[in-house]
Coordinates of C-alpha atoms in Angstrom, one line a residue:
Chain A
M1 CA 214.0 -0.9 166.6
A2 CA 213.7 1.1 169.9
T3 CA 210.6 0.5 172.0
P4 CA 208.1 3.4 171.3
A5 CA 207.6 5.7 174.2
I6 CA 203.9 5.6 173.8
R7 CA 201.9 3.1 171.7
F8 CA 198.1 2.8 171.2
D9 CA 196.9 -0.3 169.5
A10 CA 193.3 -0.2 168.2
L11 CA 192.4 1.6 171.4
T12 CA 188.6 1.9 171.8
K13 CA 186.6 3.4 174.6
Y14 CA 182.9 3.7 174.6
Y15 CA 180.9 5.5 177.3
G16 CA 177.7 3.5 176.9
P17 CA 176.5 4.4 173.4
V18 CA 178.9 7.3 173.2
V19 CA 182.2 6.9 171.4
G20 CA 185.1 8.2 173.4
V21 CA 187.9 6.9 171.1
E22 CA 187.6 4.3 168.4
A23 CA 190.3 2.0 166.9
L24 CA 193.0 4.5 167.7
S25 CA 196.5 3.2 166.7
L26 CA 199.5 5.4 167.1
E27 CA 203.2 5.3 168.1
V28 CA 205.2 8.0 169.6
G29 CA 209.0 7.5 169.5
Q30 CA 211.3 8.1 172.4
G31 CA 212.5 11.7 172.7
E32 CA 209.8 13.0 170.4
V33 CA 207.5 16.0 171.1
F34 CA 204.2 14.9 169.8
G35 CA 201.1 17.1 169.5
F36 CA 197.6 15.5 169.9
L37 CA 195.3 18.0 168.3
G38 CA 191.5 17.9 168.2
A39 CA 188.5 19.9 169.0
N40 CA 186.8 19.9 172.4
G41 CA 185.3 16.5 173.0
A42 CA 187.3 14.9 170.2
G43 CA 188.7 12.2 172.5
K44 CA 192.1 13.6 173.5
T45 CA 191.5 13.4 177.3
T46 CA 189.9 10.0 177.0
T47 CA 193.0 8.7 175.2
I48 CA 195.4 10.2 177.8
R49 CA 193.4 8.9 180.7
T50 CA 193.4 5.5 179.2
L51 CA 197.2 5.6 179.0
L52 CA 197.3 6.3 182.8
D53 CA 194.8 3.5 183.6
L54 CA 192.3 6.1 184.9
L55 CA 189.9 4.7 182.2
R56 CA 189.7 1.1 181.2
P57 CA 189.5 0.6 177.4
S58 CA 186.5 -1.2 175.8
S59 CA 189.0 -2.9 173.6
G60 CA 192.6 -2.4 172.3
S61 CA 195.5 -1.4 174.4
A62 CA 198.0 1.3 175.3
S63 CA 201.5 1.1 176.5
V64 CA 204.3 3.3 177.7
L65 CA 208.0 2.3 177.1
G66 CA 206.8 -1.2 176.5
F67 CA 204.7 -1.5 179.7
D68 CA 201.0 -2.3 179.2
A69 CA 198.9 0.6 180.6
Q70 CA 196.5 -1.8 182.3
R71 CA 198.4 -4.9 183.3
Q72 CA 201.6 -3.0 184.3
S73 CA 200.1 0.3 185.1
L74 CA 202.3 1.0 188.2
E75 CA 205.3 0.6 186.0
V76 CA 203.7 3.0 183.5
R77 CA 202.9 5.6 186.1
R78 CA 206.4 5.4 187.6
R79 CA 207.6 6.7 184.2
V80 CA 205.1 9.3 183.4
G81 CA 204.8 13.0 184.5
Y82 CA 201.2 14.0 184.0
L83 CA 199.4 17.3 183.8
P84 CA 195.6 16.9 183.8
G85 CA 193.4 19.1 181.7
E86 CA 191.5 20.4 184.7
M87 CA 193.9 21.3 187.4
P88 CA 192.6 19.8 190.7
V89 CA 193.9 21.3 193.9
Y90 CA 193.6 20.9 197.6
P91 CA 192.3 24.4 198.4
E92 CA 193.4 24.3 202.0
L93 CA 197.0 23.5 201.2
T94 CA 199.7 26.0 200.4
G95 CA 201.5 25.6 197.1
A96 CA 204.6 24.3 198.9
G97 CA 202.4 21.8 200.8
Y98 CA 200.8 20.7 197.6
L99 CA 204.1 20.0 195.8
S100 CA 205.4 18.2 199.0
F101 CA 202.4 16.0 199.1
L102 CA 202.7 15.1 195.4
A103 CA 206.4 14.5 195.8
A104 CA 205.7 12.2 198.8
I105 CA 203.5 9.9 196.7
G106 CA 205.7 10.3 193.6
P107 CA 208.0 7.7 192.1
T108 CA 211.3 9.3 193.0
A109 CA 212.7 12.0 195.3
V110 CA 212.5 15.5 193.8
S111 CA 215.7 17.4 193.6
T112 CA 215.6 20.9 195.2
T113 CA 217.7 22.2 192.4
R114 CA 215.3 21.0 189.9
L115 CA 212.3 22.5 191.8
D116 CA 214.1 25.9 192.2
S117 CA 214.9 26.1 188.5
L118 CA 211.2 25.4 187.7
F119 CA 210.1 28.0 190.2
R120 CA 212.4 30.6 188.6
R121 CA 211.3 29.7 185.1
F122 CA 207.6 29.9 185.9
D123 CA 208.0 32.9 188.1
V124 CA 206.7 31.2 191.3
S125 CA 207.9 33.1 194.4
D126 CA 208.3 32.0 198.0
L127 CA 205.3 34.1 198.8
D128 CA 203.2 32.3 196.2
L129 CA 204.3 29.0 197.6
R130 CA 203.2 30.0 201.1
R131 CA 199.7 31.1 200.0
R132 CA 196.8 28.7 200.2
M133 CA 195.7 27.3 196.9
R134 CA 192.1 28.5 197.3
E135 CA 193.6 32.0 196.8
Y136 CA 195.3 31.0 193.5
S137 CA 194.2 32.3 190.1
H138 CA 193.6 29.8 187.3
G139 CA 196.9 30.6 185.8
M140 CA 198.8 30.1 189.0
K141 CA 197.2 26.7 189.6
R142 CA 198.2 25.8 186.0
K143 CA 201.8 26.8 186.7
L144 CA 201.9 24.6 189.8
G145 CA 200.4 21.8 187.7
I146 CA 203.1 22.1 185.1
I147 CA 205.8 22.2 187.8
Q148 CA 204.4 19.0 189.5
A149 CA 204.4 17.2 186.1
L150 CA 208.0 18.3 185.4
M151 CA 209.5 18.0 188.8
T152 CA 210.4 14.3 188.7
D153 CA 212.2 14.4 185.4
A154 CA 210.0 11.6 184.1
P155 CA 211.0 9.9 180.8
V156 CA 207.5 10.5 179.4
L157 CA 205.5 13.7 179.9
V158 CA 201.8 13.6 179.2
M159 CA 200.2 17.1 179.2
D160 CA 196.6 17.8 178.6
E161 CA 196.0 21.3 177.4
P162 CA 199.1 22.5 179.2
T163 CA 199.0 26.2 178.5
S164 CA 195.3 26.8 179.0
G165 CA 195.0 29.8 181.3
L166 CA 198.6 30.8 181.0
D167 CA 199.6 34.3 180.1
P168 CA 201.9 34.8 177.0
L169 CA 205.1 35.0 179.1
M170 CA 204.4 31.8 180.8
M171 CA 203.4 30.1 177.5
E172 CA 206.8 31.1 176.2
A173 CA 208.4 29.8 179.4
F174 CA 206.6 26.5 178.9
A175 CA 207.6 26.3 175.3
E176 CA 211.3 27.0 176.2
T177 CA 211.1 24.2 178.7
V178 CA 209.7 21.8 176.1
D179 CA 212.4 22.9 173.7
E180 CA 215.1 22.1 176.3
I181 CA 213.5 18.7 177.0
A182 CA 213.5 18.0 173.2
R183 CA 217.1 19.1 172.8
A184 CA 218.2 16.9 175.7
G185 CA 216.3 14.0 174.1
R186 CA 215.8 12.3 177.5
S187 CA 212.0 12.6 177.7
T188 CA 209.1 12.2 175.3
V189 CA 206.5 14.8 175.5
F190 CA 202.9 14.1 174.5
V191 CA 200.9 17.3 174.4
S192 CA 197.2 17.5 173.8
S193 CA 195.7 20.7 172.6
H194 CA 193.0 22.3 170.6
I195 CA 195.2 25.3 169.8
L196 CA 197.2 24.8 166.6
S197 CA 199.7 27.6 167.3
E198 CA 200.7 25.9 170.5
V199 CA 201.2 22.6 168.9
E200 CA 203.0 24.2 165.9
R201 CA 205.4 26.0 168.3
L202 CA 206.1 22.9 170.4
C203 CA 205.8 19.7 168.4
Q204 CA 207.7 17.8 165.7
R205 CA 204.7 15.6 164.8
I206 CA 201.0 16.0 165.1
G207 CA 198.1 13.5 165.4
L208 CA 194.7 14.8 164.5
I209 CA 191.7 13.3 166.3
R210 CA 188.1 14.0 165.3
A211 CA 185.0 12.4 166.9
G212 CA 187.2 9.7 168.6
R213 CA 189.1 8.7 165.4
L214 CA 192.6 9.5 164.5
V215 CA 192.3 11.2 161.1
A216 CA 196.0 11.9 160.4
V217 CA 199.5 11.7 161.8
R218 CA 202.0 13.9 160.1
T219 CA 205.2 15.8 160.8
L220 CA 204.8 19.6 160.5
S221 CA 207.0 19.6 157.3
E222 CA 204.8 16.9 155.8
L223 CA 201.7 19.0 156.6
R224 CA 203.2 22.1 155.1
A225 CA 204.3 20.2 152.0
S226 CA 200.9 18.7 151.5
A227 CA 199.2 22.0 152.0
P228 CA 196.9 22.7 149.0
R229 CA 197.1 26.1 147.3
R230 CA 194.2 28.3 146.4
V231 CA 194.4 29.3 142.8
T232 CA 192.3 32.2 141.5
V233 CA 192.1 32.3 137.6
T234 CA 190.6 35.4 135.9
F235 CA 189.7 35.2 132.2
S236 CA 189.6 38.0 129.7
Q237 CA 186.3 36.6 128.3
P238 CA 183.8 33.9 129.5
V239 CA 185.0 30.3 129.2
C240 CA 182.9 27.2 129.1
S241 CA 185.5 24.5 129.5
E242 CA 185.9 22.4 132.7
P243 CA 188.8 22.8 135.2
L244 CA 191.1 19.8 135.7
D245 CA 189.6 16.8 137.7
A246 CA 192.5 17.0 140.2
C247 CA 191.4 20.5 141.3
E248 CA 188.7 21.1 143.8
I249 CA 186.4 23.8 142.6
V250 CA 185.6 26.4 145.2
T251 CA 183.7 28.8 143.0
R252 CA 183.2 28.8 139.2
E253 CA 182.0 31.8 137.3
P254 CA 182.2 32.3 133.5
Q255 CA 185.2 34.7 133.9
R256 CA 186.6 33.5 137.3
W257 CA 187.6 30.2 138.8
V258 CA 188.7 29.7 142.4
L259 CA 190.3 26.3 142.8
D260 CA 192.1 24.4 145.6
V261 CA 195.1 22.5 144.1
E262 CA 197.1 19.8 145.9
G263 CA 200.6 18.9 144.5
P264 CA 202.4 20.4 141.5
L265 CA 200.7 23.2 139.6
G266 CA 202.2 22.1 136.2
P267 CA 199.1 20.2 134.9
L268 CA 196.8 23.1 135.8
V269 CA 199.1 25.7 134.1
A270 CA 199.2 23.4 131.0
S271 CA 195.4 23.2 130.9
L272 CA 195.1 26.9 131.2
S273 CA 197.4 27.7 128.3
A274 CA 194.7 27.2 125.7
L275 CA 192.3 29.5 127.6
P276 CA 192.1 33.4 127.6
V277 CA 193.7 33.8 131.0
A278 CA 194.0 37.4 132.2
D279 CA 195.4 36.7 135.7
V280 CA 196.5 33.9 138.0
Q281 CA 196.9 34.3 141.7
V282 CA 198.3 31.5 143.9
A283 CA 197.9 31.7 147.7
P284 CA 199.3 28.9 149.9
F285 CA 197.1 27.5 152.6
T286 CA 198.2 28.2 156.2
L287 CA 198.9 25.3 158.4
E288 CA 195.7 26.1 160.3
E289 CA 193.7 25.9 157.1
T290 CA 195.4 22.6 156.1
I291 CA 194.6 21.1 159.5
L292 CA 191.0 22.4 159.5
R293 CA 190.6 20.7 156.1
L294 CA 192.0 17.5 157.4
M295 CA 189.8 17.7 160.4
G296 CA 186.8 18.2 158.2
E297 CA 187.4 15.2 156.0
P298 CA 186.2 11.8 157.1
H299 CA 189.6 10.2 156.5
S300 CA 193.0 11.2 155.3
Chain B
M1 CA 200.3 5.4 202.3
I2 CA 201.3 7.6 205.3
A3 CA 201.2 10.7 203.1
L4 CA 197.7 9.8 201.8
V5 CA 196.3 9.2 205.3
A6 CA 198.0 12.3 206.6
R7 CA 196.5 14.3 203.7
S8 CA 193.0 12.9 204.4
L9 CA 193.2 13.5 208.1
G10 CA 194.4 17.0 207.4
R11 CA 191.3 17.7 205.5
V12 CA 189.0 16.5 208.3
A13 CA 191.0 17.6 211.3
A14 CA 189.1 20.7 212.2
P15 CA 185.5 19.2 212.1
L16 CA 186.9 16.0 213.8
G17 CA 188.3 18.1 216.6
A18 CA 185.0 19.9 217.0
L19 CA 183.1 16.7 217.1
V20 CA 185.4 15.1 219.6
A21 CA 184.9 18.2 221.8
V22 CA 181.1 18.0 221.5
L23 CA 180.9 14.3 222.3
F24 CA 183.4 14.5 225.1
G25 CA 181.5 17.5 226.6
F26 CA 178.2 15.7 226.2
Q27 CA 179.4 12.7 228.1
V28 CA 180.7 14.9 230.9
A29 CA 177.4 16.8 231.0
L30 CA 175.4 13.6 231.1
I31 CA 177.4 12.5 234.2
A32 CA 176.5 15.9 235.7
V33 CA 172.8 15.2 235.0
A34 CA 173.0 11.7 236.4
A35 CA 174.8 13.0 239.5
S36 CA 172.0 15.5 240.0
F37 CA 169.3 12.8 239.6
S38 CA 171.2 10.6 241.9
R39 CA 171.4 13.2 244.6
S40 CA 167.6 14.0 244.3
G41 CA 166.7 10.3 244.1
E42 CA 164.8 10.6 240.9
F43 CA 165.9 7.5 239.0
E44 CA 162.9 5.2 239.9
R45 CA 160.4 7.9 239.0
L46 CA 162.3 8.6 235.7
A47 CA 162.1 5.0 234.6
Q48 CA 158.3 5.0 235.2
I49 CA 157.6 8.0 233.1
V50 CA 159.2 6.5 230.0
P51 CA 156.5 5.5 227.5
A52 CA 155.9 1.7 227.5
A53 CA 157.0 1.4 223.9
L54 CA 160.4 2.9 224.7
R55 CA 161.0 1.0 227.9
P56 CA 162.9 -2.0 226.4
A57 CA 165.3 0.5 224.8
L58 CA 165.6 3.2 227.4
A59 CA 164.3 2.3 230.8
P60 CA 167.3 0.2 231.9
A61 CA 169.4 3.3 231.4
L62 CA 167.3 5.4 233.7
T63 CA 167.3 3.2 236.8
S64 CA 170.7 4.1 238.3
F65 CA 173.5 6.5 238.1
G66 CA 175.8 3.8 236.6
S67 CA 173.4 2.9 233.9
M68 CA 172.5 6.5 233.0
A69 CA 176.2 7.1 232.5
A70 CA 175.9 4.7 229.5
L71 CA 172.9 6.5 227.9
G72 CA 175.1 8.8 225.9
Y73 CA 176.4 5.9 223.8
F74 CA 173.0 4.8 222.3
D75 CA 171.0 8.1 222.3
A76 CA 169.6 8.4 218.8
I77 CA 171.3 11.7 218.1
I78 CA 174.7 10.6 219.3
V79 CA 174.5 7.3 217.3
L80 CA 173.5 9.2 214.1
M81 CA 176.2 11.8 214.7
V82 CA 178.9 9.2 214.9
V83 CA 177.5 7.1 212.1
G84 CA 177.0 10.3 210.0
W85 CA 180.7 11.2 210.5
A86 CA 181.8 7.7 209.4
I87 CA 179.6 8.1 206.3
Y88 CA 181.0 11.5 205.5
V89 CA 184.6 10.5 205.7
A90 CA 184.1 7.2 203.9
T91 CA 182.6 9.0 200.8
E92 CA 186.1 10.6 200.2
P93 CA 186.8 8.3 197.1
A94 CA 183.8 9.8 195.3
A95 CA 184.9 13.3 196.3
D96 CA 188.3 12.6 194.8
V97 CA 186.8 11.4 191.5
E98 CA 184.4 14.4 191.5
S99 CA 187.1 16.9 192.0
G100 CA 189.7 15.3 189.7
L101 CA 192.2 14.8 192.5
V102 CA 192.1 11.1 191.8
D103 CA 193.9 12.0 188.5
L104 CA 196.8 13.5 190.3
V105 CA 197.1 10.7 192.8
V106 CA 196.5 7.7 190.6
A107 CA 198.7 9.1 187.8
R108 CA 201.5 8.5 190.3
P109 CA 202.5 4.9 191.2
V110 CA 199.8 4.6 193.8
P111 CA 197.7 1.4 193.5
R112 CA 193.9 2.2 193.4
H113 CA 193.2 0.0 196.4
R114 CA 195.3 2.4 198.5
L115 CA 192.7 5.1 198.1
I116 CA 190.1 2.7 199.6
T117 CA 192.5 1.7 202.4
R118 CA 193.3 5.3 203.1
S119 CA 189.6 6.3 203.4
A120 CA 188.9 3.2 205.5
V121 CA 191.7 3.9 207.8
V122 CA 190.6 7.6 208.2
S123 CA 186.9 6.7 208.6
F124 CA 187.5 3.9 211.0
G125 CA 190.3 5.6 212.9
S126 CA 188.4 8.9 213.3
T127 CA 185.2 7.1 214.4
L128 CA 187.3 5.2 217.0
A129 CA 188.7 8.6 218.1
L130 CA 185.1 9.8 218.6
T131 CA 184.0 6.8 220.6
L132 CA 187.2 6.8 222.7
A133 CA 186.7 10.5 223.3
M134 CA 183.2 9.7 224.6
G135 CA 184.7 7.0 226.9
I136 CA 187.3 9.5 228.1
G137 CA 184.5 12.0 228.6
T138 CA 182.6 9.5 230.7
L139 CA 185.6 8.7 232.9
T140 CA 186.4 12.3 233.3
G141 CA 182.8 13.1 234.3
L142 CA 182.9 10.2 236.8
W143 CA 186.1 11.3 238.4
L144 CA 185.0 14.9 238.6
L145 CA 181.3 14.7 239.2
A146 CA 180.2 11.3 240.5
P147 CA 178.5 11.7 244.0
P148 CA 180.5 9.9 246.7
G149 CA 179.3 6.4 247.4
V150 CA 177.4 5.8 244.1
A151 CA 178.3 2.8 242.0
W152 CA 180.1 3.7 238.8
P153 CA 179.1 1.9 235.6
E154 CA 181.0 -1.3 235.1
G155 CA 184.1 -1.0 233.0
R156 CA 182.8 -3.9 230.9
L157 CA 179.5 -2.1 230.1
L158 CA 181.4 1.0 229.0
W159 CA 183.7 -1.1 226.8
L160 CA 180.6 -2.9 225.3
M161 CA 179.0 0.5 224.5
I162 CA 182.1 1.8 222.9
S163 CA 182.8 -1.3 220.9
H164 CA 179.2 -1.6 219.7
L165 CA 179.0 2.0 218.7
T166 CA 182.4 1.8 217.0
L167 CA 181.6 -1.3 215.0
L168 CA 178.1 -0.1 214.0
S169 CA 179.8 3.1 212.6
W170 CA 182.4 1.0 210.9
C171 CA 179.7 -1.1 209.3
V172 CA 177.8 1.9 207.9
G173 CA 181.1 3.6 207.0
A174 CA 182.1 0.5 205.0
A175 CA 178.8 0.6 203.2
A176 CA 179.4 4.3 202.4
L177 CA 182.8 3.4 201.1
A178 CA 181.2 0.7 198.8
V179 CA 178.7 3.2 197.5
S180 CA 181.3 5.9 197.0
A181 CA 183.4 3.4 195.1
W182 CA 180.5 3.3 192.7
T183 CA 179.6 6.9 192.3
R184 CA 181.2 10.0 190.7
R185 CA 179.6 12.5 193.1
R186 CA 180.1 12.8 196.8
A187 CA 176.7 14.3 197.3
A188 CA 175.1 11.3 195.6
A189 CA 177.0 8.8 197.9
L190 CA 176.2 10.9 201.0
A191 CA 172.5 11.1 200.0
V192 CA 172.2 7.4 199.3
V193 CA 173.9 6.2 202.4
S194 CA 172.4 8.8 204.7
I195 CA 168.8 8.2 203.6
A196 CA 169.3 4.4 203.7
S197 CA 170.7 4.7 207.2
M198 CA 167.8 6.8 208.4
A199 CA 165.4 4.4 206.8
L200 CA 167.1 1.4 208.4
Y201 CA 167.2 3.1 211.8
L202 CA 163.4 3.7 211.5
V203 CA 162.8 0.1 210.5
D204 CA 164.8 -1.0 213.6
S205 CA 162.9 1.3 215.8
L206 CA 159.6 0.0 214.5
G207 CA 160.9 -3.5 215.1
L208 CA 161.2 -2.6 218.8
W209 CA 157.6 -1.7 219.1
W210 CA 155.9 -4.0 216.6
S211 CA 156.8 -7.7 216.3
P212 CA 156.0 -8.1 212.6
M213 CA 158.8 -5.7 211.8
E214 CA 161.3 -7.6 214.0
M215 CA 162.5 -9.8 211.2
A216 CA 163.1 -6.8 208.9
A217 CA 164.9 -5.1 211.8
R218 CA 167.3 -7.9 212.0
L219 CA 168.5 -6.9 208.5
T220 CA 169.5 -3.5 209.7
P221 CA 172.9 -2.8 211.4
F222 CA 171.1 -0.8 214.1
Y223 CA 169.4 -4.0 215.4
Y224 CA 172.8 -5.1 216.7
F225 CA 173.3 -2.2 219.0
H226 CA 170.6 -1.6 221.5
G227 CA 171.9 0.0 224.7
G228 CA 168.9 -1.1 227.0
P229 CA 169.4 -4.8 226.5
L230 CA 173.2 -4.4 226.9
I231 CA 172.7 -2.7 230.2
A232 CA 170.1 -5.2 231.3
G233 CA 172.4 -8.0 230.2
T234 CA 169.7 -9.5 227.9
S235 CA 171.6 -9.3 224.5
D236 CA 174.4 -11.3 223.1
P237 CA 177.4 -8.9 222.6
A238 CA 179.5 -11.4 220.9
Q239 CA 176.9 -12.2 218.3
N240 CA 176.2 -8.5 217.7
L241 CA 179.8 -7.6 217.2
T242 CA 180.3 -10.6 215.0
V243 CA 177.4 -9.7 212.7
L244 CA 178.6 -6.1 212.5
G245 CA 182.2 -7.1 211.9
I246 CA 181.2 -9.5 209.1
A247 CA 179.0 -6.9 207.4
T248 CA 181.9 -4.4 207.6
I249 CA 184.3 -6.9 205.9
V250 CA 181.8 -7.7 203.2
A251 CA 181.1 -4.0 202.4
L252 CA 184.8 -3.3 202.4
A253 CA 185.4 -6.1 200.0
V254 CA 182.7 -4.7 197.7
A255 CA 184.4 -1.2 197.9
Y256 CA 187.8 -2.6 197.0
W257 CA 186.4 -4.7 194.1
R258 CA 184.4 -1.8 192.6
F259 CA 187.1 0.8 192.9
E260 CA 189.6 -1.5 191.3
T261 CA 187.4 -2.2 188.3
R262 CA 185.7 1.2 187.6
D263 CA 186.6 4.1 185.4
L264 CA 187.9 7.0 187.4

């Protein structure tokens, strides 16, 4: 079995009494585009920073391509392209100077061809590169951040809220870039986000983190398949029987039930056959609703 | 490593240049004042008007043209300027953590200890540049302004002044590096080390005037650089420099250890 690109093994990080991440275990395969989804403060950035040895775990471990994030952190960092959630800049440097500095301390030489293609893709002009970064907008800083993470062609890309502050065109450019990386299969992409549509657009598999705990890891198709449906049943006269145990009752009135049903609808339909049903409406949950439900549950 | 040092130097180049110019200019101006006093024969009178409590520290510097030329190395404002500079530059690791730049740098294959080495190199190197600029200022002033026939300060004395001021700044700079390896805010590191330095300076000053404080003064780095006794030849430069050097090494070791083990 191939070495996972990223592996967390019972990773736990406490900040004093505050839980950053607790008992997080996860594997991301090589070449995979993985979305790490959670609300603000859920523990996404803590997890990522532990991977890069910026934070030291309270217990457990993390590894990249088989290299331990703490004991072999230089080997890990040689193989990772990283975009921090907050884009730090040297305000007195020009964009070109910034990238040159980061290339100089990077693991490998940066190809001019690669850089030029990234500049074109993210619409960064020569004029932009000559301006000092203190004059940059948030979106422009973010574009430079994405470029510096991608410029070394690292086998593992770790990106914390990559499209925050980007306009829709640049979000699409970023998505195209990730698609290309996924198609080429050379790099693994680990994207953290609190925006479902972004993760849905980019990722093959999603991990959901809530209050420092990983609550679910599913592929998008698994999530869609497991999505419950909301069934509204209207009766021609009041009924007093109980709905099936397998259904979750949202509202229950004498002539109207609203139920959330997971799995096949057959048993529900069978149980309704003896009742004076006037109408049945079935509405599938959106992926967003499914994820919100998972995030709201203590475990899944 | 070269890229890291160059980047750090780039960030402080403008204020460093300004400070070099100020300290160089001050040394030249001091020689001009000394030349003026020498021509008007005021040195003996000057030494007598110094308050008794300050005589051990200052009076030897005011007895001749040669000794007054060394005054600029241990004047309180000059010492605190140079030490303050060393503190400012040495708090760079805390600034990197505060701004998040440490994420960009340490996410690359850069060992953590290199950030401490970088800041030590820049703090110590730029402090040395300041004290050397002062030395060059003194020599320039002497060449241009010394009255004919007056004795220049001994080369050994100038060298002792420069080496003491440099090592004192390195010692406090290393302490600042250790504190900044602990904190997440540059302002916090600056405040802690600056206030502690001022307090230690005052303890040392009190030790000069009041013997019960002398033992406490020995615990401050400032105790090991008093210009007056150096001019008078009554202090032990080797011992001073050894104590300051050892304290610098200990503080540096603490900085390396702490930065290596902390969360960034």
